[in-house]
XYZ file of C-alpha atoms in Angstrom:
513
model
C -13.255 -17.661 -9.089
C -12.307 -20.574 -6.829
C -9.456 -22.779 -6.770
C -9.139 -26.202 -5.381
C -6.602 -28.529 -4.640
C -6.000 -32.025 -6.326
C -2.850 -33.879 -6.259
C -0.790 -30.993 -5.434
C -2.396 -28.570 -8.396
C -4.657 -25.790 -8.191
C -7.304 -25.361 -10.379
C -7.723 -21.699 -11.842
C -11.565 -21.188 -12.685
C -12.775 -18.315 -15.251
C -15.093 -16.754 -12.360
C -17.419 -15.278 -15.498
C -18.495 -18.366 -16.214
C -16.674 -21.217 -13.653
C -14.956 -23.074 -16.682
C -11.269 -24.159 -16.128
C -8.296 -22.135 -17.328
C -5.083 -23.998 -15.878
C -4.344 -26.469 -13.446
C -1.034 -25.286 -11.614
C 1.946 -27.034 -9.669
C 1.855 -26.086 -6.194
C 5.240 -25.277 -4.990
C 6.000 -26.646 -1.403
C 8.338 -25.582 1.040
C 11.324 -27.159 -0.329
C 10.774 -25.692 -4.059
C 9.836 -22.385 -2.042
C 13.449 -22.403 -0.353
C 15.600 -23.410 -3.309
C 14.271 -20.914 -5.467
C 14.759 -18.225 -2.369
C 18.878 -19.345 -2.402
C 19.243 -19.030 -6.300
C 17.526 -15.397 -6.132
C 19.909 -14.954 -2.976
C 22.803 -15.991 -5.175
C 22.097 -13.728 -8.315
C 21.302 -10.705 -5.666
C 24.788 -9.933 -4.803
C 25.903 -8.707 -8.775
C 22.526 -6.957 -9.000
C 23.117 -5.203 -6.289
C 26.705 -3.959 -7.190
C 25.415 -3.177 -10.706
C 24.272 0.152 -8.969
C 20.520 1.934 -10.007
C 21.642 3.424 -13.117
C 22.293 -0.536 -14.599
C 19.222 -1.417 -12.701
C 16.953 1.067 -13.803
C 18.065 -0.202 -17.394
C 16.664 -3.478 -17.217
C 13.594 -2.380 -15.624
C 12.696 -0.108 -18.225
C 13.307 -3.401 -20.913
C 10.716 -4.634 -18.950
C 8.198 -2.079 -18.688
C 8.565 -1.914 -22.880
C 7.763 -6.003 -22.645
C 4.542 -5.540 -20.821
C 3.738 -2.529 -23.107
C 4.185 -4.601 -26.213
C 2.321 -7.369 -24.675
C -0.604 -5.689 -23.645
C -3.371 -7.595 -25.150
C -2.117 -10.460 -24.039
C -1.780 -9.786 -20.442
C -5.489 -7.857 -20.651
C -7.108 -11.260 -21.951
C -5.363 -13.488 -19.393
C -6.522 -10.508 -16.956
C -9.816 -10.512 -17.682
C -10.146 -14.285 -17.856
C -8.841 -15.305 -14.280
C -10.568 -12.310 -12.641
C -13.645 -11.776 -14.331
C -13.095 -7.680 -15.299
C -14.364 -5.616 -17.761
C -11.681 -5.087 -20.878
C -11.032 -1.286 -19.566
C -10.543 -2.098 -15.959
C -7.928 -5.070 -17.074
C -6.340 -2.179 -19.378
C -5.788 0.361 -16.587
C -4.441 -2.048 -14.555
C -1.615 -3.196 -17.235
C -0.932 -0.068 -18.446
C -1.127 2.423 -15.357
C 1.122 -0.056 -13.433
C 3.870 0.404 -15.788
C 4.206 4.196 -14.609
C 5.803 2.399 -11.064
C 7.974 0.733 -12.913
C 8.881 4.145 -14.693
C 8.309 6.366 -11.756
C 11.486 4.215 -9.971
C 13.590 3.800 -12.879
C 14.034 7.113 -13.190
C 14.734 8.455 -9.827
C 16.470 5.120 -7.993
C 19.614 6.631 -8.407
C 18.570 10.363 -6.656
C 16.799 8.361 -4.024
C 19.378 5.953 -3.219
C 22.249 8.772 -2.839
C 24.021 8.911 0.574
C 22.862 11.361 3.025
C 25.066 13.615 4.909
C 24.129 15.541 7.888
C 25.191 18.249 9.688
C 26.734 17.847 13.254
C 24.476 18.822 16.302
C 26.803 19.753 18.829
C 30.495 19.444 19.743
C 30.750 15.796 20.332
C 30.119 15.119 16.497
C 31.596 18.581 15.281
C 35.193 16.911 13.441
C 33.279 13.719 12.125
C 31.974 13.582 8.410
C 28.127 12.105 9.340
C 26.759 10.491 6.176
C 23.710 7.603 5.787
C 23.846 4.832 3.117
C 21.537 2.105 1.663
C 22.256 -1.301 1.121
C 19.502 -3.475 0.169
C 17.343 -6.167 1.913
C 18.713 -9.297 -0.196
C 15.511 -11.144 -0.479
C 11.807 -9.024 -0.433
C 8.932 -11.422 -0.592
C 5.787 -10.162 -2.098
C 2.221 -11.692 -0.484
C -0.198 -9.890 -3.087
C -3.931 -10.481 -2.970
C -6.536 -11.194 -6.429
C -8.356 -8.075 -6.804
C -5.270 -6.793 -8.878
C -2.531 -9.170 -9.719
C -0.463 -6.765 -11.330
C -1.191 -3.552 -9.762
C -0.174 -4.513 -6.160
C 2.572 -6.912 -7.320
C 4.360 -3.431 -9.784
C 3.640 -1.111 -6.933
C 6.170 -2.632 -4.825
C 8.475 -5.270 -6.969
C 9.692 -1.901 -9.181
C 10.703 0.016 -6.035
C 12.504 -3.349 -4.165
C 13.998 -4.406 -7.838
C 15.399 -0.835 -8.178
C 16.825 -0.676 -4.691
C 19.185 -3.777 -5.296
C 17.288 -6.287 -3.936
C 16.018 -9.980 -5.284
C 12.325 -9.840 -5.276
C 10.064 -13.603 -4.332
C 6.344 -12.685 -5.134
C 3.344 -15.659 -4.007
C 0.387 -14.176 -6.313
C -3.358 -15.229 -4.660
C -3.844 -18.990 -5.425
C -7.380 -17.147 -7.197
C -5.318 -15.638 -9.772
C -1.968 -16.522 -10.001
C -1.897 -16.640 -13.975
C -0.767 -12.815 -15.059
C 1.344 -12.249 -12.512
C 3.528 -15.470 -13.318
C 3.561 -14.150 -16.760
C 4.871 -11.137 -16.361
C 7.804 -12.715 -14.554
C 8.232 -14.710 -17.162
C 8.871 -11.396 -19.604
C 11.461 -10.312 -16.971
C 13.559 -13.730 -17.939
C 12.424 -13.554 -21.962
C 14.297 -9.684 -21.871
C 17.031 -11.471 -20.646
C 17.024 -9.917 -17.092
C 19.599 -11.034 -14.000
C 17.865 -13.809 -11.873
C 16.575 -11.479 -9.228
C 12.944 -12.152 -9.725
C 10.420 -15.736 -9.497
C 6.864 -16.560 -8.358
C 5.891 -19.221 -6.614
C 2.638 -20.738 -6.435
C 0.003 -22.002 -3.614
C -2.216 -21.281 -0.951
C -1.946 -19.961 2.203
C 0.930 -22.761 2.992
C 3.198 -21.524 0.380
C 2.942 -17.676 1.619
C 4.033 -18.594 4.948
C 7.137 -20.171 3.693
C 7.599 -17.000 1.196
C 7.683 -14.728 4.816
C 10.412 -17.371 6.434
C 12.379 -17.073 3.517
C 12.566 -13.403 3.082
C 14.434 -10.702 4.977
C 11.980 -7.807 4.194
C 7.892 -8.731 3.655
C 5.152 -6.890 1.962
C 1.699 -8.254 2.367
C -1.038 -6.902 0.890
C -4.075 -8.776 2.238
C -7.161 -8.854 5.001
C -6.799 -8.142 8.348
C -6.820 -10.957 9.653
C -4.582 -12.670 7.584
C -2.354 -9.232 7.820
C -1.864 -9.879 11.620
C -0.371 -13.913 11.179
C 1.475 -12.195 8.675
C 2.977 -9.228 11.169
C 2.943 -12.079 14.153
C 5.576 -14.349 12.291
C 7.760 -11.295 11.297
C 7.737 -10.720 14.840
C 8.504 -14.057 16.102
C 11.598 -13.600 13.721
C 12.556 -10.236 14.182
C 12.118 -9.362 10.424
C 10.351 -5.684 9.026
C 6.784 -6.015 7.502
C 4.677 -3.531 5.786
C 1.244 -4.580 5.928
C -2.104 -3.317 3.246
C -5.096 -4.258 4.600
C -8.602 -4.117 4.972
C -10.747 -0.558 4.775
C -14.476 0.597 4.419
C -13.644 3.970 2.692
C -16.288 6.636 3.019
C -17.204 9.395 1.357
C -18.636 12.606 2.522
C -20.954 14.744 0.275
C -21.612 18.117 1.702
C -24.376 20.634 0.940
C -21.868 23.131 -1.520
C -20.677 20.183 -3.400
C -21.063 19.479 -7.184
C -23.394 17.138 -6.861
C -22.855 16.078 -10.470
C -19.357 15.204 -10.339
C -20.075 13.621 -6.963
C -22.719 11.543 -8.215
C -20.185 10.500 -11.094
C -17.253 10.194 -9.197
C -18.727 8.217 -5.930
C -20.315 5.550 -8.933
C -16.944 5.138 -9.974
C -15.305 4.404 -7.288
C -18.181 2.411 -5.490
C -17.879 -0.051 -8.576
C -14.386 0.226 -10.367
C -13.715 -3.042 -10.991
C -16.802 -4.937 -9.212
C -16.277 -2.329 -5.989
C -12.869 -4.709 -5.390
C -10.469 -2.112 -4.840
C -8.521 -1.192 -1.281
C -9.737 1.675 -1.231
C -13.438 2.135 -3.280
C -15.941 4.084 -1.862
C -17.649 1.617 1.029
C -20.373 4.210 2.431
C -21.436 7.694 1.834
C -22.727 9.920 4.204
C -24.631 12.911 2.558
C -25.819 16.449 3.984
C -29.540 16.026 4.266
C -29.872 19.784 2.425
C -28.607 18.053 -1.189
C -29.670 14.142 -0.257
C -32.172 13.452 -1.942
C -30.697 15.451 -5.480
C -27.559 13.145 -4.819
C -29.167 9.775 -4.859
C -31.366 10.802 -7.545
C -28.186 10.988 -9.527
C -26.133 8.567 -8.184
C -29.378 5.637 -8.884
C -29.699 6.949 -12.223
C -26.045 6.184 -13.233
C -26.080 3.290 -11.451
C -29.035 1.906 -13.114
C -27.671 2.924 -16.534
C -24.665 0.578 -16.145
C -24.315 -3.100 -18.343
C -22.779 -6.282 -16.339
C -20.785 -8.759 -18.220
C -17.441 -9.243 -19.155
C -18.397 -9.018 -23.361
C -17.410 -5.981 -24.419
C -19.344 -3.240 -23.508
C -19.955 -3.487 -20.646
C -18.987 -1.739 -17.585
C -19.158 -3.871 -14.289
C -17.555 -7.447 -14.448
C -17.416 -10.629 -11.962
C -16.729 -10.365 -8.885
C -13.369 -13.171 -8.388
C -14.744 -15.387 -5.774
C -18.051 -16.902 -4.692
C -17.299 -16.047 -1.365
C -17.100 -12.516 -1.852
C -20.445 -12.721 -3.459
C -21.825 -14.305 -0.680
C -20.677 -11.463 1.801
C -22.108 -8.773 -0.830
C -25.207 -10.312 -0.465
C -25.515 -10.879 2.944
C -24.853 -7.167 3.462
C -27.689 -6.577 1.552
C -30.160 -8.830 2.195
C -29.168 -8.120 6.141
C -29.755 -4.245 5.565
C -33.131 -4.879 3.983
C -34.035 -6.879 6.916
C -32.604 -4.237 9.061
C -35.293 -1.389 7.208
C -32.698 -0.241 4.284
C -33.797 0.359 0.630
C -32.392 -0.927 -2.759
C -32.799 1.775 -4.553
C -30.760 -0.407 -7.988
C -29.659 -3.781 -8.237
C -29.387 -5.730 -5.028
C -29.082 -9.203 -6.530
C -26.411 -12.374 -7.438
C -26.207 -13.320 -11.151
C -27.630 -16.815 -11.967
C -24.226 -17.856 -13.912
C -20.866 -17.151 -12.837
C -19.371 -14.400 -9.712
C -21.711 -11.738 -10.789
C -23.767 -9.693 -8.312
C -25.264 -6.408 -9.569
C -24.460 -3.111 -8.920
C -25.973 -1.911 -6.232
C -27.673 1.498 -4.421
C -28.692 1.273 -0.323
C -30.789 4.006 1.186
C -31.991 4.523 4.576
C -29.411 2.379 5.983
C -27.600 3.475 9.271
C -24.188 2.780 11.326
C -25.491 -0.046 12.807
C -25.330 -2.000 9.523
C -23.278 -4.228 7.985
C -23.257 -2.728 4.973
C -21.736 0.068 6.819
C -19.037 -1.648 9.107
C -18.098 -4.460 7.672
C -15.851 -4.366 4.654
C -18.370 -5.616 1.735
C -15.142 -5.470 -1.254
C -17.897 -5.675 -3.856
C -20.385 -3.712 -5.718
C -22.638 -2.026 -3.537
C -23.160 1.810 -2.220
C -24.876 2.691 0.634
C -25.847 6.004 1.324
C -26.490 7.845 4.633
C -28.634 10.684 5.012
C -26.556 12.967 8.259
C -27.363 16.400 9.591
C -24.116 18.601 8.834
C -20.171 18.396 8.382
C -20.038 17.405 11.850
C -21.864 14.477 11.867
C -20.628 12.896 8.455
C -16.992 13.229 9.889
C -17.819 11.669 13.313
C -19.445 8.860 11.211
C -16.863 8.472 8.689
C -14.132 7.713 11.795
C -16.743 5.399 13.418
C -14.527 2.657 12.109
C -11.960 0.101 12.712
C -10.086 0.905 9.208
C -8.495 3.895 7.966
C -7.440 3.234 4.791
C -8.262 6.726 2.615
C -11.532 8.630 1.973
C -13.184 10.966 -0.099
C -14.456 14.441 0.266
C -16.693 16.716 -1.856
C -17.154 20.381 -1.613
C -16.646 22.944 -3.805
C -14.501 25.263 -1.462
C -11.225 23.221 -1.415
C -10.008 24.927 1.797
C -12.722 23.184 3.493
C -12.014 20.288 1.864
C -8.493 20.667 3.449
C -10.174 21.486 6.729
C -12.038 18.243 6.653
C -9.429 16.376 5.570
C -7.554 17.109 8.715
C -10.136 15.800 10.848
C -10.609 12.146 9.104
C -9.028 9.407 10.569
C -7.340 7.746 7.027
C -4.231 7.509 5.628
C -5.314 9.260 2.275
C -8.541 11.601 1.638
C -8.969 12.814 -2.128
C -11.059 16.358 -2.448
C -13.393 16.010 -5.417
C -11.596 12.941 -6.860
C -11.289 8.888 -6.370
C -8.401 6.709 -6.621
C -5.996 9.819 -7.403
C -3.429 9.289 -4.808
C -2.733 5.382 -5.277
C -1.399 6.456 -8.694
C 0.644 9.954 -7.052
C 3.977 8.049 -6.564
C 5.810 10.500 -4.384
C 2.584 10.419 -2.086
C 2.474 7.783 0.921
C -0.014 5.143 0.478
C -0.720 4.468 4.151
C -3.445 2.550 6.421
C -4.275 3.470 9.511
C -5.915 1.962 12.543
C -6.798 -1.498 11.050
C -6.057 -0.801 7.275
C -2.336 -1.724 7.697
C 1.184 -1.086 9.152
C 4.018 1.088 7.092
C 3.063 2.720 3.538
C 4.357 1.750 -0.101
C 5.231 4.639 -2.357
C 5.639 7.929 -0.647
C 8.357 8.958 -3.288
C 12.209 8.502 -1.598
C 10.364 6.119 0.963
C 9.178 3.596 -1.450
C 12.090 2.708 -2.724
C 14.316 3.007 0.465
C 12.495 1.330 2.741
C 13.511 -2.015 0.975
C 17.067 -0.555 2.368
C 18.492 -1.531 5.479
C 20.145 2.096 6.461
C 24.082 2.340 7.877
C 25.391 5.519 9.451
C 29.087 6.024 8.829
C 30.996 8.855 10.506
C 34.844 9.542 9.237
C 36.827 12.480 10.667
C 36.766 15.766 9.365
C 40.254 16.457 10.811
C 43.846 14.525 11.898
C 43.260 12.961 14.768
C 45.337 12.047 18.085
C 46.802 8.473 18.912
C 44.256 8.595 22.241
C 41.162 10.375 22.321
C 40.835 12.022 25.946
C 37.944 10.168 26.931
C 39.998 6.675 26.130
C 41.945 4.577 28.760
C 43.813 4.955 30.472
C 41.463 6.656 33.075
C 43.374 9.021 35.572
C 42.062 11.947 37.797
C 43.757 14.630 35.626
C 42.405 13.235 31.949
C 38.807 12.574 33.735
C 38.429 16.198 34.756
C 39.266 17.648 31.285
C 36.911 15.045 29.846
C 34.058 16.160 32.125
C 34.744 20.046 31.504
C 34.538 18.646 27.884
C 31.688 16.573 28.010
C 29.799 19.576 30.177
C 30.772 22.150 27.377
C 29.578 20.129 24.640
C 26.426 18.841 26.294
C 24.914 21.765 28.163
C 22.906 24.339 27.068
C 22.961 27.322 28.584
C 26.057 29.362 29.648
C 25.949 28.537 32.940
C 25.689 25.230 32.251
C 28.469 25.010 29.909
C 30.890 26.904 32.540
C 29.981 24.518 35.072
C 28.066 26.573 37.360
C 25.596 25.372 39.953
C 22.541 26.691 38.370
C 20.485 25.071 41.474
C 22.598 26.149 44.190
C 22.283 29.632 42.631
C 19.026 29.622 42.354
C 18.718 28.717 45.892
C 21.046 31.729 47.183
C 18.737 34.002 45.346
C 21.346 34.423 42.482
């Protein structure tokens, strides 16, 4: 899809086939900032109404999108050019953040109290609370509108705070939608969209006291440079180029099946799909025998059935193909696919072989629908490859002995690895989806942490016992009182017996004692 602008409107484009679904207002800074004070205003009630209340009206939601799930699929599907199953998992699946914080917002939100550490805090009551950020704006990216908008408006909604979200000028359509069934249930004021390009996203961050962006790189570090320049916290999702390791004891079945799936879920336009596979050279050639044979057995379109859709934007087609066309050129083989459709975003589903880690196609985040796999010697080898890389967003490993698995694991360079499996921690709430290296800053979900790190946290400490009029180490300051409170401070602060009694330990040590 592309968008352009005319007369303050963006034009939405079906990027199947390029015709025009809406022509949207563009909200400037001015719209952008009164709508930030009127969620500011309504935060303050939602925010006493406590999680229980809260997680009431988000579940009213959650039922809304439910019951309006074939709506929200075909508007999906038509501003980003998926298959009818991919649009389906994303409506429906998202829903279980919505569910996932409902239900435990009030458990996560509890105080904290903590046990004192020495004298000093020994009569105080030591207890942490959350209070909420009152405005979290929400920079979310096209490849899934309502995935990576759920995954972090439930959490901030359930922690008491207003929630601003600037969907992807590319597809700002659903998104807006499901807003609008947060105000049709009848919902406090806490939540809008706002709509534009880049502009409008940089007035979203001014406005906001906590940001999420969810984004590329590059974009990711004007993001994190602005928080900086205004001293406000940022969690940032960014780019990756996920690989996969096949070794010689795995299932190569499964593998073969697994790898397609996640190479191409949703036109290979996922954080984290599979980017580039190194295999064992003992099981290579059996692996991309199977992996080209599923490959080549899979339908493009967006009709149904069909199993690989559009690609959103033209541009991203043109970096898909110039990946490939740069690894052929480089001495790579398509073993399937390897070319753009003649109508619409499409480019087909595609299998590299004999590429190497001085590709493109194996550096460069492609965010489309190819696979290229690398033949490499041992475990060794595939690992060193697999952290040759400026990202570290997640990665996949498959073996059949899930101790080594494990072992592996520990020696990737990724916020995430999955053993035998794709995808399966994005969608394991009380796991931390984290990048590493150049794949972000902060996580999202993580159980307790998703939800309180939209929570700016107070410590409060209350004695445990009556207290005097003066504490000894208060004015006024006099010999006597300062040599009690040093005797004090020493006993409390040492460790050690010696220490604690006062004793020289160096001069003793010096004397031979």
């Amino acid at each position: 899809m592309t968008t352009s602008t005319i007369s303050e409107k963006l034009d939405v484009l079906n990027p199947a086939d390029g015709s025009l679904l809406a022509a949207v207002a563009v909200d400037d800074r001015e719209a952008v900032e009164g709508v930030a004070a009127e969620l500011r205003g309504a935060q303050v009630g939602w925010a006493e109404a406590g999680p229980n209340r809260r997680a009431e009206w988000l579940r009213r939601w959650r039922d809304w999108i439910l019951a309006h799930n074939n709506e929200l699929v075909d508007l999906l599907q038509s501003e980003t050019g998926k298959v009818r199953p991919d649009a389906f998992v994303e409506i429906t699946a998202s829903c279980e953040f919505i569910s996932y914080y409902a239900d435990n917002a009030a458990k996560f939100l509890g105080d904290r109290t903590s046990r004192p550490v020495g004298l000093l805090s020994l009569s105080k009551r030591l207890t942490t609370t959350c209070h909420p950020y009152p405005l979290v704006g929400l920079v979310t990216p096209w490849n899934f509108p309502i995935t990576l908008f759920l995954i972090d408006a439930a959490p901030a909604l359930a922690a008491g705070c207003a929630v601003l979200a600037k969907s992807s000028e590319e597809t700002p359509l659903t998104c807006a939608r499901v807003i609008e069934g947060w105000h049709e249930i009848g919902a406090p004021q806490v939540l809008a969209h706002v709509v534009g390009t880049g502009e409008t996203g940089a007035v979203v961050v001014d406005v906001a006291d906590f940001v999420q962006f969810t984004g590329s790189t590059a974009t990711g570090r004007t993001v994190a440079t602005r928080c900086a320049e205004q001293l406000k916290p940022v969690s940032l999702e960014l780019g990756g180029k996920d690989p996969a390791i096949v070794l010689e004891d795995a299932d190569l079945t499964r593998a073969a099946e697994g790898i397609a799936w996640g190479g191409l879920f949703n036109s290979g336009q996922v954080c984290i799909s599979v980017e580039r596979v190194y295999v064992v050279t003992e099981v290579y050639d059996q692996f991309v025998e199977s992996l080209a044979h599923r490959v080549q057995s899979l339908r493009q379109g967006v009709a149904a059935g069909n199993d690989v859709g559009a690609m959103v934007t033209e541009r991203q087609v043109d970096i898909a193909e110039r990946h490939v066309s740069q690894a052929v050129e480089a001495g790579a083989k398509i073993l399937v696919g390897g070319s753009r459709g003649a109508v619409g975003n499409f480019f087909a589903p595609t299998v590299l072989v004999d590429v190497d880690q001085s590709m493109a196609c194996m550096t460069e985040e492609t965010f489309g629908p190819t696979i290229p796999v690398m033949r490499v010697k041992d475990e060794d080898e595939a690992i060193r490859l697999a952290n040759d890389s400026i990202y570290g967003l997640s990665a996949t490993v498959w073996t059949r002995d899930h101790a080594r698995g494990r072992r592996v694991a520990s020696r990737l360079n990724a916020g995430a690895v999955n053993v035998n499996d794709v995808f399966s921690n994005l969608f394991a709430a009380p796991l931390p989806h984290s990048g590493w290296k150049e794949s972000g800053m902060g996580s999202r979900l993580g159980g307790e942490y998703g939800i309180r790190k939209y929570c700016r946290l107070q410590a409060v400490t209350v004695p445990r016992v009556p207290v005097m009029t003066r504490e000894l180490t208060w004015y006024p300051y006099t010999p006597k009182r300062a040599a009690i409170a040093a005797r004090v401070l020493r006993l409390a602060s040492g460790r050690g017996l010696r220490q604690r009694l006062g004793i020289d330990v160096r001069s003793n040590k010096e004397n031979g004692k």
